[in-house]
Structure formats: structure tokens, C-alpha cells
Amino acid sequence: MRQRPVFPARLDLSSGRPTLARPVPAAVGRGAHVTAGHVGVTVPHGRAQDSSAVRRNMVHKLQQQGVRDEWVLSAMRAIERHRFVDSALGGQAYEDTSLPIGLGQTISKPSVVARMAELLRQGAPGKLGRVLEIGTGCGYQAAVLSLLAAEVYSIERLRGLHDKARDNLRHLRVPNLHLLFGDGRIGYAKGAPYAAIIAAAGGDAIPQAWTDQLAVGGRLVAPVSTGAAGVGPQALMVIDKTAVGLRQTVLEAVNFVPLKSGVA
Ligand code: SAH
């Protein structure tokens, strides 16, 4: 068993290698109000409670769509999706739709987050070990994953979104979530081997670094373009790493933002 890196850590800043952000700070909400991170919206307790009823309704729909994993359902019930989108879009936060999060990127639909998380867990009886997420975006899926895994490493290539995710996550106590800034195509070797790897952006192939960093017995779930040169329709791909090699399964069509190279 390899040693985990010690946090906070200072890492190599060169060559687009993922670098670790400060640990996500503890909750800031106090007293009668909880603050909604950088958006600057104050959500009174009453509304926060209303949102839990809306989330229960969202989870009920996920169950009707076939999501069965209790761990996934309870994580989706717990994480407040409205805190991860702009306040003007808050009213749509619990609809099954992707929403813009800035810099041309989108937060995935709740049904897609739940589907991928369920695939990732493979019905495990308890929490997963270490999980790598490529494409932090606004941090929503990372927050969901933080309830399903012992440790989550989440990489984002856009500095603006990496910073936004940290702000969005400020209200949660998530010491097991590590936000990294860098090109996720090279994974994050220091946290490897991973029990599971999940990508929220799709390229024309699965980077070899990801399968290299996957533990034997681990599972990778990612969108992959089925057309030439990373364009065209995408499909959800599952790769299981076994003692004798990789087993690949192509599932339904999906629609994710492109996996890009470098940082910006
Ligand atoms: N899971 C996110 C979804 C964000 S969309 C959420 O809950 O909001 C996918 C994200 O992948 C985008 O923010 C995009 O910038 C990022 N991305 C694309 N290519 C990447 C790469 N090579 N490394 C890291 N992040 C990448």
C-alpha cells in the first residue's frame, strides 16, 4: 500500500502538473443564516429547509429512473445543488438539466451525476477508497463524491472554475476533498492507485495515465467521443481493471464538454 501525500502539500508548479489548493475551509454559515459562498446570496434557514423537500423530490425522480444505490441517493439528497449555480439559476437547480457555470462549461444533470456515481460504486457495501475526478467545474459532483469515498482528488484545468469550486465548497466540511489545478489528462500520480476514476469531460480516447493510476479491481467511468478526432457523439465508457487487464464496456450516449489539454 502506498503512502498518501501529506496535506497541505507544496507541489511542482511546472508543466501543467496538478497542484494542490489549500484544504477546503470549514463551514462559514452561522446563526440564523447560511451564506451561499461567492454568489453572495443569503439563504434563510426556511428556504434551505424548503430546498431539502425539493431535493427529496429530485431523488424520488432519480429512483423512478432506476437509480437504486442508497449511498448515491442519500448523497444526492444531502448536497445542495442550488449552492453550486449562479443565484439567477437557483430556481432550476433541482430540475434534471445541465446549467451553465461560467467559462463555457456546464454542471452535469443530476441524473447523469447519479448514474455515473452508481456505476463507479458498483454496489460496494461501504465507501470507496480514493477517487480521482477530472473536471471539478463548480464542485457539485466533487461534493457528492466526497460522501461516497474516503478521499476525493478533483482536478480542474480552468483557474477561474478551480477558484469558484473552492468558494462554492466553503460551506461544507469536506476535509477528504482535495482540489487540484492542472491538466487532468495526466491524472494525479501522487494519489494513485485509485479505487475509481470519473471524468466530467470527454476526449477521443481514455488517457493512459488514467488506466495506469487505476487500482486493480478499480473502475473508471468517462465519456468518450465515438467520432474521429474527439468530435461527434459521445458514449459513456466503463473500464474495469482486473488482474489480467482492462475490460471495456460502452454504454449509452451522453453529452459532455470536451476534454481539453493544458491549463487556462
Ligand atoms: N463535475 C463538474 C462538471 C464540470 S464540466 C460539476 O459538477 O460542475 C467539466 C469540466 O471539465 C469543465 O470545468 C472543464 O474545464 C473541465 N476540463 C476539461 N478538460 C480538462 C482537463 N484536461 N483537466 C481538468 N479539467 C478539465
PDB file of C-alpha atoms and ligand atoms in Angstrom:
ATOM      1  CA  MET A   1       0.000   0.000   0.000  1.00  0.00           C
ATOM      2  CA  ARG A   2       1.474   3.339  -0.983  1.00  0.00           C
ATOM      3  CA  GLN A   3       1.581   6.253   1.411  1.00  0.00           C
ATOM      4  CA  ARG A   4      -0.824   9.060   0.770  1.00  0.00           C
ATOM      5  CA  PRO A   5       0.636  12.546   0.332  1.00  0.00           C
ATOM      6  CA  VAL A   6       0.542  14.750   3.408  1.00  0.00           C
ATOM      7  CA  PHE A   7      -1.686  17.851   3.226  1.00  0.00           C
ATOM      8  CA  PRO A   8      -1.332  20.708   2.713  1.00  0.00           C
ATOM      9  CA  ALA A   9       1.455  19.923   0.267  1.00  0.00           C
ATOM     10  CA  ARG A  10       3.577  22.116  -1.970  1.00  0.00           C
ATOM     11  CA  LEU A  11       3.856  20.589  -5.402  1.00  0.00           C
ATOM     12  CA  ASP A  12       5.662  21.178  -8.652  1.00  0.00           C
ATOM     13  CA  LEU A  13       4.088  24.136 -10.493  1.00  0.00           C
ATOM     14  CA  SER A  14       5.752  23.443 -13.821  1.00  0.00           C
ATOM     15  CA  SER A  15       4.452  21.597 -16.882  1.00  0.00           C
ATOM     16  CA  GLY A  16       0.760  21.874 -16.057  1.00  0.00           C
ATOM     17  CA  ARG A  17       1.084  19.207 -13.357  1.00  0.00           C
ATOM     18  CA  PRO A  18      -1.841  19.334 -10.974  1.00  0.00           C
ATOM     19  CA  THR A  19      -1.148  21.500  -7.940  1.00  0.00           C
ATOM     20  CA  LEU A  20      -3.000  21.274  -4.713  1.00  0.00           C
ATOM     21  CA  ALA A  21      -5.194  24.082  -3.437  1.00  0.00           C
ATOM     22  CA  ARG A  22      -5.472  24.983   0.228  1.00  0.00           C
ATOM     23  CA  PRO A  23      -7.726  22.481   2.001  1.00  0.00           C
ATOM     24  CA  VAL A  24     -11.368  23.417   1.617  1.00  0.00           C
ATOM     25  CA  PRO A  25     -12.128  25.713   4.568  1.00  0.00           C
ATOM     26  CA  ALA A  26     -14.612  24.814   7.261  1.00  0.00           C
ATOM     27  CA  ALA A  27     -18.224  25.955   7.171  1.00  0.00           C
ATOM     28  CA  VAL A  28     -18.869  29.689   7.403  1.00  0.00           C
ATOM     29  CA  GLY A  29     -22.636  29.652   7.987  1.00  0.00           C
ATOM     30  CA  ARG A  30     -23.633  30.744  11.500  1.00  0.00           C
ATOM     31  CA  GLY A  31     -26.796  31.631  13.386  1.00  0.00           C
ATOM     32  CA  ALA A  32     -29.963  32.453  11.521  1.00  0.00           C
ATOM     33  CA  HIS A  33     -28.426  32.452   8.068  1.00  0.00           C
ATOM     34  CA  VAL A  34     -26.247  30.274   5.925  1.00  0.00           C
ATOM     35  CA  THR A  35     -24.232  32.021   3.264  1.00  0.00           C
ATOM     36  CA  ALA A  36     -24.095  30.674  -0.255  1.00  0.00           C
ATOM     37  CA  GLY A  37     -20.396  31.082  -0.971  1.00  0.00           C
ATOM     38  CA  HIS A  38     -19.097  33.576  -3.517  1.00  0.00           C
ATOM     39  CA  VAL A  39     -22.501  34.201  -5.077  1.00  0.00           C
ATOM     40  CA  GLY A  40     -23.218  36.457  -2.127  1.00  0.00           C
ATOM     41  CA  VAL A  41     -26.751  35.205  -1.692  1.00  0.00           C
ATOM     42  CA  THR A  42     -28.027  34.673   1.816  1.00  0.00           C
ATOM     43  CA  VAL A  43     -30.370  31.730   2.102  1.00  0.00           C
ATOM     44  CA  PRO A  44     -32.533  31.962   5.228  1.00  0.00           C
ATOM     45  CA  HIS A  45     -32.948  28.671   7.113  1.00  0.00           C
ATOM     46  CA  GLY A  46     -36.559  28.416   5.987  1.00  0.00           C
ATOM     47  CA  ARG A  47     -35.561  28.331   2.344  1.00  0.00           C
ATOM     48  CA  ALA A  48     -32.741  25.914   2.995  1.00  0.00           C
ATOM     49  CA  GLN A  49     -35.351  23.589   4.526  1.00  0.00           C
ATOM     50  CA  ASP A  50     -37.638  24.065   1.516  1.00  0.00           C
ATOM     51  CA  SER A  51     -34.757  23.076  -0.704  1.00  0.00           C
ATOM     52  CA  SER A  52     -34.484  19.771   1.145  1.00  0.00           C
ATOM     53  CA  ALA A  53     -38.080  18.943   0.149  1.00  0.00           C
ATOM     54  CA  VAL A  54     -37.249  19.816  -3.472  1.00  0.00           C
ATOM     55  CA  ARG A  55     -34.194  17.589  -3.284  1.00  0.00           C
ATOM     56  CA  ARG A  56     -36.208  14.699  -1.902  1.00  0.00           C
ATOM     57  CA  ASN A  57     -38.476  15.131  -4.914  1.00  0.00           C
ATOM     58  CA  MET A  58     -35.449  15.148  -7.238  1.00  0.00           C
ATOM     59  CA  VAL A  59     -34.177  11.947  -5.617  1.00  0.00           C
ATOM     60  CA  HIS A  60     -37.599  10.351  -5.972  1.00  0.00           C
ATOM     61  CA  LYS A  61     -37.401  11.003  -9.716  1.00  0.00           C
ATOM     62  CA  LEU A  62     -33.895   9.514  -9.811  1.00  0.00           C
ATOM     63  CA  GLN A  63     -35.315   6.373  -8.203  1.00  0.00           C
ATOM     64  CA  GLN A  64     -38.055   6.260 -10.821  1.00  0.00           C
ATOM     65  CA  GLN A  65     -35.339   6.461 -13.462  1.00  0.00           C
ATOM     66  CA  GLY A  66     -33.727   3.358 -11.974  1.00  0.00           C
ATOM     67  CA  VAL A  67     -31.076   4.652  -9.555  1.00  0.00           C
ATOM     68  CA  ARG A  68     -31.010   2.104  -6.714  1.00  0.00           C
ATOM     69  CA  ASP A  69     -27.752   2.673  -4.825  1.00  0.00           C
ATOM     70  CA  GLU A  70     -28.699   4.002  -1.383  1.00  0.00           C
ATOM     71  CA  TRP A  71     -25.335   5.688  -0.903  1.00  0.00           C
ATOM     72  CA  VAL A  72     -25.801   7.634  -4.121  1.00  0.00           C
ATOM     73  CA  LEU A  73     -29.407   8.522  -3.352  1.00  0.00           C
ATOM     74  CA  SER A  74     -28.560   9.834   0.090  1.00  0.00           C
ATOM     75  CA  ALA A  75     -25.585  11.849  -1.208  1.00  0.00           C
ATOM     76  CA  MET A  76     -27.832  13.431  -3.850  1.00  0.00           C
ATOM     77  CA  ARG A  77     -30.365  14.197  -1.109  1.00  0.00           C
ATOM     78  CA  ALA A  78     -27.683  15.812   1.052  1.00  0.00           C
ATOM     79  CA  ILE A  79     -25.753  18.061  -1.344  1.00  0.00           C
ATOM     80  CA  GLU A  80     -27.459  21.381  -2.053  1.00  0.00           C
ATOM     81  CA  ARG A  81     -27.119  21.782  -5.811  1.00  0.00           C
ATOM     82  CA  HIS A  82     -28.527  25.327  -5.703  1.00  0.00           C
ATOM     83  CA  ARG A  83     -25.363  26.480  -3.933  1.00  0.00           C
ATOM     84  CA  PHE A  84     -23.241  25.486  -6.950  1.00  0.00           C
ATOM     85  CA  VAL A  85     -25.020  27.522  -9.623  1.00  0.00           C
ATOM     86  CA  ASP A  86     -25.468  31.237 -10.072  1.00  0.00           C
ATOM     87  CA  SER A  87     -28.298  32.606  -7.923  1.00  0.00           C
ATOM     88  CA  ALA A  88     -30.234  33.577 -11.073  1.00  0.00           C
ATOM     89  CA  LEU A  89     -30.370  29.856 -11.977  1.00  0.00           C
ATOM     90  CA  GLY A  90     -31.205  28.691  -8.454  1.00  0.00           C
ATOM     91  CA  GLY A  91     -34.826  28.054  -9.414  1.00  0.00           C
ATOM     92  CA  GLN A  92     -33.710  25.432 -11.937  1.00  0.00           C
ATOM     93  CA  ALA A  93     -31.141  23.799  -9.668  1.00  0.00           C
ATOM     94  CA  TYR A  94     -33.259  20.723  -8.948  1.00  0.00           C
ATOM     95  CA  GLU A  95     -34.516  20.166 -12.464  1.00  0.00           C
ATOM     96  CA  ASP A  96     -32.873  17.390 -14.413  1.00  0.00           C
ATOM     97  CA  THR A  97     -30.910  19.728 -16.602  1.00  0.00           C
ATOM     98  CA  SER A  98     -27.317  20.796 -17.106  1.00  0.00           C
ATOM     99  CA  LEU A  99     -26.730  24.501 -16.353  1.00  0.00           C
ATOM    100  CA  PRO A 100     -24.004  26.984 -17.283  1.00  0.00           C
ATOM    101  CA  ILE A 101     -21.316  27.539 -14.609  1.00  0.00           C
ATOM    102  CA  GLY A 102     -19.208  30.108 -16.490  1.00  0.00           C
ATOM    103  CA  LEU A 103     -16.228  29.937 -18.875  1.00  0.00           C
ATOM    104  CA  GLY A 104     -18.338  27.959 -21.357  1.00  0.00           C
ATOM    105  CA  GLN A 105     -18.688  24.962 -19.005  1.00  0.00           C
ATOM    106  CA  THR A 106     -21.741  23.263 -17.514  1.00  0.00           C
ATOM    107  CA  ILE A 107     -22.735  21.420 -14.352  1.00  0.00           C
ATOM    108  CA  SER A 108     -23.911  17.912 -15.272  1.00  0.00           C
ATOM    109  CA  LYS A 109     -27.570  16.897 -14.960  1.00  0.00           C
ATOM    110  CA  PRO A 110     -28.422  15.273 -11.598  1.00  0.00           C
ATOM    111  CA  SER A 111     -29.454  12.063 -13.404  1.00  0.00           C
ATOM    112  CA  VAL A 112     -26.036  11.862 -15.069  1.00  0.00           C
ATOM    113  CA  VAL A 113     -24.170  12.531 -11.798  1.00  0.00           C
ATOM    114  CA  ALA A 114     -26.230   9.812 -10.084  1.00  0.00           C
ATOM    115  CA  ARG A 115     -25.839   7.343 -12.949  1.00  0.00           C
ATOM    116  CA  MET A 116     -22.057   7.764 -13.077  1.00  0.00           C
ATOM    117  CA  ALA A 117     -21.702   7.603  -9.295  1.00  0.00           C
ATOM    118  CA  GLU A 118     -23.754   4.415  -9.224  1.00  0.00           C
ATOM    119  CA  LEU A 119     -21.600   2.859 -11.936  1.00  0.00           C
ATOM    120  CA  LEU A 120     -18.495   3.946 -10.065  1.00  0.00           C
ATOM    121  CA  ARG A 121     -19.599   2.355  -6.786  1.00  0.00           C
ATOM    122  CA  GLN A 122     -20.557  -1.000  -8.336  1.00  0.00           C
ATOM    123  CA  GLY A 123     -22.819  -1.604  -5.351  1.00  0.00           C
ATOM    124  CA  ALA A 124     -19.920  -1.549  -2.873  1.00  0.00           C
ATOM    125  CA  PRO A 125     -21.081  -2.239   0.694  1.00  0.00           C
ATOM    126  CA  GLY A 126     -19.323   0.837   2.117  1.00  0.00           C
ATOM    127  CA  LYS A 127     -17.383   3.885   0.980  1.00  0.00           C
ATOM    128  CA  LEU A 128     -14.980   3.682  -1.930  1.00  0.00           C
ATOM    129  CA  GLY A 129     -11.295   4.287  -1.209  1.00  0.00           C
ATOM    130  CA  ARG A 130      -9.540   7.073  -3.110  1.00  0.00           C
ATOM    131  CA  VAL A 131     -11.364   8.574  -6.088  1.00  0.00           C
ATOM    132  CA  LEU A 132      -9.993  10.834  -8.834  1.00  0.00           C
ATOM    133  CA  GLU A 133     -12.349  13.238 -10.615  1.00  0.00           C
ATOM    134  CA  ILE A 134     -11.298  15.003 -13.809  1.00  0.00           C
ATOM    135  CA  GLY A 135     -13.197  18.269 -14.335  1.00  0.00           C
ATOM    136  CA  THR A 136     -14.104  19.860 -10.974  1.00  0.00           C
ATOM    137  CA  GLY A 137     -16.220  22.531 -12.660  1.00  0.00           C
ATOM    138  CA  CYS A 138     -18.358  24.162  -9.970  1.00  0.00           C
ATOM    139  CA  GLY A 139     -17.540  21.413  -7.462  1.00  0.00           C
ATOM    140  CA  TYR A 140     -21.014  19.860  -7.237  1.00  0.00           C
ATOM    141  CA  GLN A 141     -20.111  16.339  -8.316  1.00  0.00           C
ATOM    142  CA  ALA A 142     -16.941  16.516  -6.199  1.00  0.00           C
ATOM    143  CA  ALA A 143     -19.137  17.271  -3.170  1.00  0.00           C
ATOM    144  CA  VAL A 144     -21.384  14.296  -3.984  1.00  0.00           C
ATOM    145  CA  LEU A 145     -18.318  12.064  -4.385  1.00  0.00           C
ATOM    146  CA  SER A 146     -16.894  13.274  -1.062  1.00  0.00           C
ATOM    147  CA  LEU A 147     -19.788  11.449   0.642  1.00  0.00           C
ATOM    148  CA  LEU A 148     -19.125   8.248  -1.295  1.00  0.00           C
ATOM    149  CA  ALA A 149     -15.362   7.904  -0.943  1.00  0.00           C
ATOM    150  CA  ALA A 150     -12.670   8.048   1.711  1.00  0.00           C
ATOM    151  CA  GLU A 151     -10.684  10.631  -0.279  1.00  0.00           C
ATOM    152  CA  VAL A 152     -11.506  12.582  -3.432  1.00  0.00           C
ATOM    153  CA  TYR A 153      -8.925  14.300  -5.644  1.00  0.00           C
ATOM    154  CA  SER A 154     -10.586  16.590  -8.163  1.00  0.00           C
ATOM    155  CA  ILE A 155      -8.664  18.322 -10.957  1.00  0.00           C
ATOM    156  CA  GLU A 156      -9.742  21.365 -12.981  1.00  0.00           C
ATOM    157  CA  ARG A 157      -7.810  22.979 -15.859  1.00  0.00           C
ATOM    158  CA  LEU A 158      -9.525  26.394 -15.706  1.00  0.00           C
ATOM    159  CA  ARG A 159      -8.215  28.550 -12.860  1.00  0.00           C
ATOM    160  CA  GLY A 160     -11.475  30.520 -12.706  1.00  0.00           C
ATOM    161  CA  LEU A 161     -13.523  27.383 -12.076  1.00  0.00           C
ATOM    162  CA  HIS A 162     -10.982  25.863  -9.698  1.00  0.00           C
ATOM    163  CA  ASP A 163     -11.315  29.033  -7.568  1.00  0.00           C
ATOM    164  CA  LYS A 164     -15.094  29.064  -7.931  1.00  0.00           C
ATOM    165  CA  ALA A 165     -15.350  25.451  -6.773  1.00  0.00           C
ATOM    166  CA  ARG A 166     -13.331  26.292  -3.671  1.00  0.00           C
ATOM    167  CA  ASP A 167     -15.712  29.159  -2.897  1.00  0.00           C
ATOM    168  CA  ASN A 168     -18.773  27.005  -3.569  1.00  0.00           C
ATOM    169  CA  LEU A 169     -17.474  24.281  -1.262  1.00  0.00           C
ATOM    170  CA  ARG A 170     -16.678  26.655   1.602  1.00  0.00           C
ATOM    171  CA  HIS A 171     -19.990  25.948   3.346  1.00  0.00           C
ATOM    172  CA  LEU A 172     -19.320  22.200   3.542  1.00  0.00           C
ATOM    173  CA  ARG A 173     -16.950  20.456   5.881  1.00  0.00           C
ATOM    174  CA  VAL A 174     -15.114  18.257   3.403  1.00  0.00           C
ATOM    175  CA  PRO A 175     -11.622  17.510   4.691  1.00  0.00           C
ATOM    176  CA  ASN A 176     -11.498  14.461   2.401  1.00  0.00           C
ATOM    177  CA  LEU A 177     -11.869  16.544  -0.788  1.00  0.00           C
ATOM    178  CA  HIS A 178      -8.672  17.836  -2.386  1.00  0.00           C
ATOM    179  CA  LEU A 179      -8.995  20.357  -5.218  1.00  0.00           C
ATOM    180  CA  LEU A 180      -6.189  20.411  -7.741  1.00  0.00           C
ATOM    181  CA  PHE A 181      -5.400  22.851 -10.525  1.00  0.00           C
ATOM    182  CA  GLY A 182      -3.863  21.288 -13.616  1.00  0.00           C
ATOM    183  CA  ASP A 183      -4.365  19.238 -16.748  1.00  0.00           C
ATOM    184  CA  GLY A 184      -6.345  16.207 -15.648  1.00  0.00           C
ATOM    185  CA  ARG A 185      -5.315  14.206 -18.716  1.00  0.00           C
ATOM    186  CA  ILE A 186      -2.186  13.251 -16.817  1.00  0.00           C
ATOM    187  CA  GLY A 187      -4.203  12.297 -13.742  1.00  0.00           C
ATOM    188  CA  TYR A 188      -2.622  12.795 -10.326  1.00  0.00           C
ATOM    189  CA  ALA A 189       0.011  10.146  -9.716  1.00  0.00           C
ATOM    190  CA  LYS A 190       0.603  11.168  -6.096  1.00  0.00           C
ATOM    191  CA  GLY A 191      -2.867   9.968  -5.052  1.00  0.00           C
ATOM    192  CA  ALA A 192      -2.704   6.711  -7.064  1.00  0.00           C
ATOM    193  CA  PRO A 193      -3.746   3.957  -7.115  1.00  0.00           C
ATOM    194  CA  TYR A 194      -7.423   4.960  -7.241  1.00  0.00           C
ATOM    195  CA  ALA A 195     -10.378   2.745  -6.458  1.00  0.00           C
ATOM    196  CA  ALA A 196     -12.313   4.774  -9.015  1.00  0.00           C
ATOM    197  CA  ILE A 197     -11.765   7.479 -11.631  1.00  0.00           C
ATOM    198  CA  ILE A 198     -14.529   9.630 -13.077  1.00  0.00           C
ATOM    199  CA  ALA A 199     -14.289  12.203 -15.865  1.00  0.00           C
ATOM    200  CA  ALA A 200     -16.771  15.017 -16.499  1.00  0.00           C
ATOM    201  CA  ALA A 201     -15.273  15.904 -19.892  1.00  0.00           C
ATOM    202  CA  GLY A 202     -14.860  13.700 -22.941  1.00  0.00           C
ATOM    203  CA  GLY A 203     -11.967  13.253 -25.382  1.00  0.00           C
ATOM    204  CA  ASP A 204     -11.408  10.877 -28.269  1.00  0.00           C
ATOM    205  CA  ALA A 205      -9.757   8.275 -26.057  1.00  0.00           C
ATOM    206  CA  ILE A 206      -9.121   7.452 -22.401  1.00  0.00           C
ATOM    207  CA  PRO A 207      -5.673   8.820 -21.461  1.00  0.00           C
ATOM    208  CA  GLN A 208      -3.298   6.049 -20.500  1.00  0.00           C
ATOM    209  CA  ALA A 209      -2.358   7.880 -17.277  1.00  0.00           C
ATOM    210  CA  TRP A 210      -5.880   7.207 -16.003  1.00  0.00           C
ATOM    211  CA  THR A 211      -5.794   3.456 -16.503  1.00  0.00           C
ATOM    212  CA  ASP A 212      -2.212   3.373 -15.149  1.00  0.00           C
ATOM    213  CA  GLN A 213      -3.379   5.167 -11.987  1.00  0.00           C
ATOM    214  CA  LEU A 214      -6.417   2.919 -11.509  1.00  0.00           C
ATOM    215  CA  ALA A 215      -6.041   0.184  -8.870  1.00  0.00           C
ATOM    216  CA  VAL A 216      -6.526  -3.447  -9.839  1.00  0.00           C
ATOM    217  CA  GLY A 217     -10.200  -4.056  -9.057  1.00  0.00           C
ATOM    218  CA  GLY A 218     -10.912  -0.365  -9.700  1.00  0.00           C
ATOM    219  CA  ARG A 219     -13.327   1.158 -12.166  1.00  0.00           C
ATOM    220  CA  LEU A 220     -13.143   4.173 -14.471  1.00  0.00           C
ATOM    221  CA  VAL A 221     -16.250   5.905 -15.856  1.00  0.00           C
ATOM    222  CA  ALA A 222     -15.832   8.544 -18.566  1.00  0.00           C
ATOM    223  CA  PRO A 223     -17.463   9.958 -21.684  1.00  0.00           C
ATOM    224  CA  VAL A 224     -15.579   9.232 -24.917  1.00  0.00           C
ATOM    225  CA  SER A 225     -16.205  10.630 -28.385  1.00  0.00           C
ATOM    226  CA  THR A 226     -17.091   7.954 -30.844  1.00  0.00           C
ATOM    227  CA  GLY A 227     -16.330  10.114 -33.910  1.00  0.00           C
ATOM    228  CA  ALA A 228     -12.873  10.852 -35.268  1.00  0.00           C
ATOM    229  CA  ALA A 229     -10.536  13.374 -33.565  1.00  0.00           C
ATOM    230  CA  GLY A 230     -12.627  13.754 -30.430  1.00  0.00           C
ATOM    231  CA  VAL A 231     -15.668  15.176 -32.183  1.00  0.00           C
ATOM    232  CA  GLY A 232     -19.100  13.740 -32.786  1.00  0.00           C
ATOM    233  CA  PRO A 233     -21.349  11.819 -30.454  1.00  0.00           C
ATOM    234  CA  GLN A 234     -20.094  10.667 -27.080  1.00  0.00           C
ATOM    235  CA  ALA A 235     -20.807   7.462 -25.223  1.00  0.00           C
ATOM    236  CA  LEU A 236     -20.315   6.603 -21.577  1.00  0.00           C
ATOM    237  CA  MET A 237     -17.452   4.166 -21.177  1.00  0.00           C
ATOM    238  CA  VAL A 238     -16.698   1.933 -18.209  1.00  0.00           C
ATOM    239  CA  ILE A 239     -13.260   0.391 -17.803  1.00  0.00           C
ATOM    240  CA  ASP A 240     -12.656  -2.264 -15.165  1.00  0.00           C
ATOM    241  CA  LYS A 241      -9.053  -3.011 -14.288  1.00  0.00           C
ATOM    242  CA  THR A 242      -8.598  -6.675 -13.475  1.00  0.00           C
ATOM    243  CA  ALA A 243      -5.539  -8.726 -12.614  1.00  0.00           C
ATOM    244  CA  VAL A 244      -5.382  -9.819 -16.243  1.00  0.00           C
ATOM    245  CA  GLY A 245      -6.020  -6.491 -17.938  1.00  0.00           C
ATOM    246  CA  LEU A 246      -8.646  -3.890 -18.820  1.00  0.00           C
ATOM    247  CA  ARG A 247     -12.262  -4.742 -19.576  1.00  0.00           C
ATOM    248  CA  GLN A 248     -14.114  -2.070 -21.522  1.00  0.00           C
ATOM    249  CA  THR A 249     -17.885  -1.578 -21.751  1.00  0.00           C
ATOM    250  CA  VAL A 250     -19.560   1.087 -23.868  1.00  0.00           C
ATOM    251  CA  LEU A 251     -22.905   2.286 -22.526  1.00  0.00           C
ATOM    252  CA  GLU A 252     -25.454   4.931 -23.513  1.00  0.00           C
ATOM    253  CA  ALA A 253     -24.933   8.149 -25.490  1.00  0.00           C
ATOM    254  CA  VAL A 254     -24.036  11.201 -23.375  1.00  0.00           C
ATOM    255  CA  ASN A 255     -23.226  14.845 -23.935  1.00  0.00           C
ATOM    256  CA  PHE A 256     -20.263  16.295 -22.024  1.00  0.00           C
ATOM    257  CA  VAL A 257     -17.974  19.265 -22.627  1.00  0.00           C
ATOM    258  CA  PRO A 258     -14.693  18.404 -24.378  1.00  0.00           C
ATOM    259  CA  LEU A 259     -11.621  17.185 -22.505  1.00  0.00           C
ATOM    260  CA  LYS A 260      -9.032  19.846 -23.346  1.00  0.00           C
ATOM    261  CA  SER A 261      -5.288  19.947 -22.936  1.00  0.00           C
ATOM    262  CA  GLY A 262      -3.207  22.317 -20.856  1.00  0.00           C
ATOM    263  CA  VAL A 263      -4.423  24.859 -18.324  1.00  0.00           C
ATOM    264  CA  ALA A 264      -6.007  28.296 -18.732  1.00  0.00           C
TER     265      ALA A 264
HETATM  266  N1  SAH B   1     -18.322  17.782 -12.387  1.00  0.00           N
HETATM  267  C1  SAH B   1     -18.470  19.162 -12.791  1.00  0.00           C
HETATM  268  C2  SAH B   1     -18.747  19.245 -14.266  1.00  0.00           C
HETATM  269  C3  SAH B   1     -17.988  20.366 -14.892  1.00  0.00           C
HETATM  270  S1  SAH B   1     -17.934  20.346 -16.656  1.00  0.00           S
HETATM  271  C4  SAH B   1     -19.517  19.859 -11.949  1.00  0.00           C
HETATM  272  O1  SAH B   1     -20.140  19.229 -11.095  1.00  0.00           O
HETATM  273  O2  SAH B   1     -19.687  21.067 -12.123  1.00  0.00           O
HETATM  274  C5  SAH B   1     -16.376  19.583 -16.979  1.00  0.00           C
HETATM  275  C6  SAH B   1     -15.170  20.321 -16.512  1.00  0.00           C
HETATM  276  O3  SAH B   1     -14.038  19.632 -17.041  1.00  0.00           O
HETATM  277  C7  SAH B   1     -15.046  21.758 -17.016  1.00  0.00           C
HETATM  278  O4  SAH B   1     -14.974  22.623 -15.922  1.00  0.00           O
HETATM  279  C8  SAH B   1     -13.745  21.758 -17.822  1.00  0.00           C
HETATM  280  O5  SAH B   1     -12.994  22.951 -17.696  1.00  0.00           O
HETATM  281  C9  SAH B   1     -13.015  20.574 -17.201  1.00  0.00           C
HETATM  282  N2  SAH B   1     -11.941  20.008 -18.035  1.00  0.00           N
HETATM  283  C10 SAH B   1     -11.901  19.812 -19.384  1.00  0.00           C
HETATM  284  N3  SAH B   1     -10.714  19.278 -19.730  1.00  0.00           N
HETATM  285  C11 SAH B   1      -9.995  19.121 -18.578  1.00  0.00           C
HETATM  286  C12 SAH B   1      -8.692  18.640 -18.289  1.00  0.00           C
HETATM  287  N4  SAH B   1      -7.851  18.200 -19.246  1.00  0.00           N
HETATM  288  N5  SAH B   1      -8.284  18.623 -16.993  1.00  0.00           N
HETATM  289  C13 SAH B   1      -9.088  19.075 -15.996  1.00  0.00           C
HETATM  290  N6  SAH B   1     -10.327  19.567 -16.213  1.00  0.00           N
HETATM  291  C14 SAH B   1     -10.785  19.589 -17.489  1.00  0.00           C
END
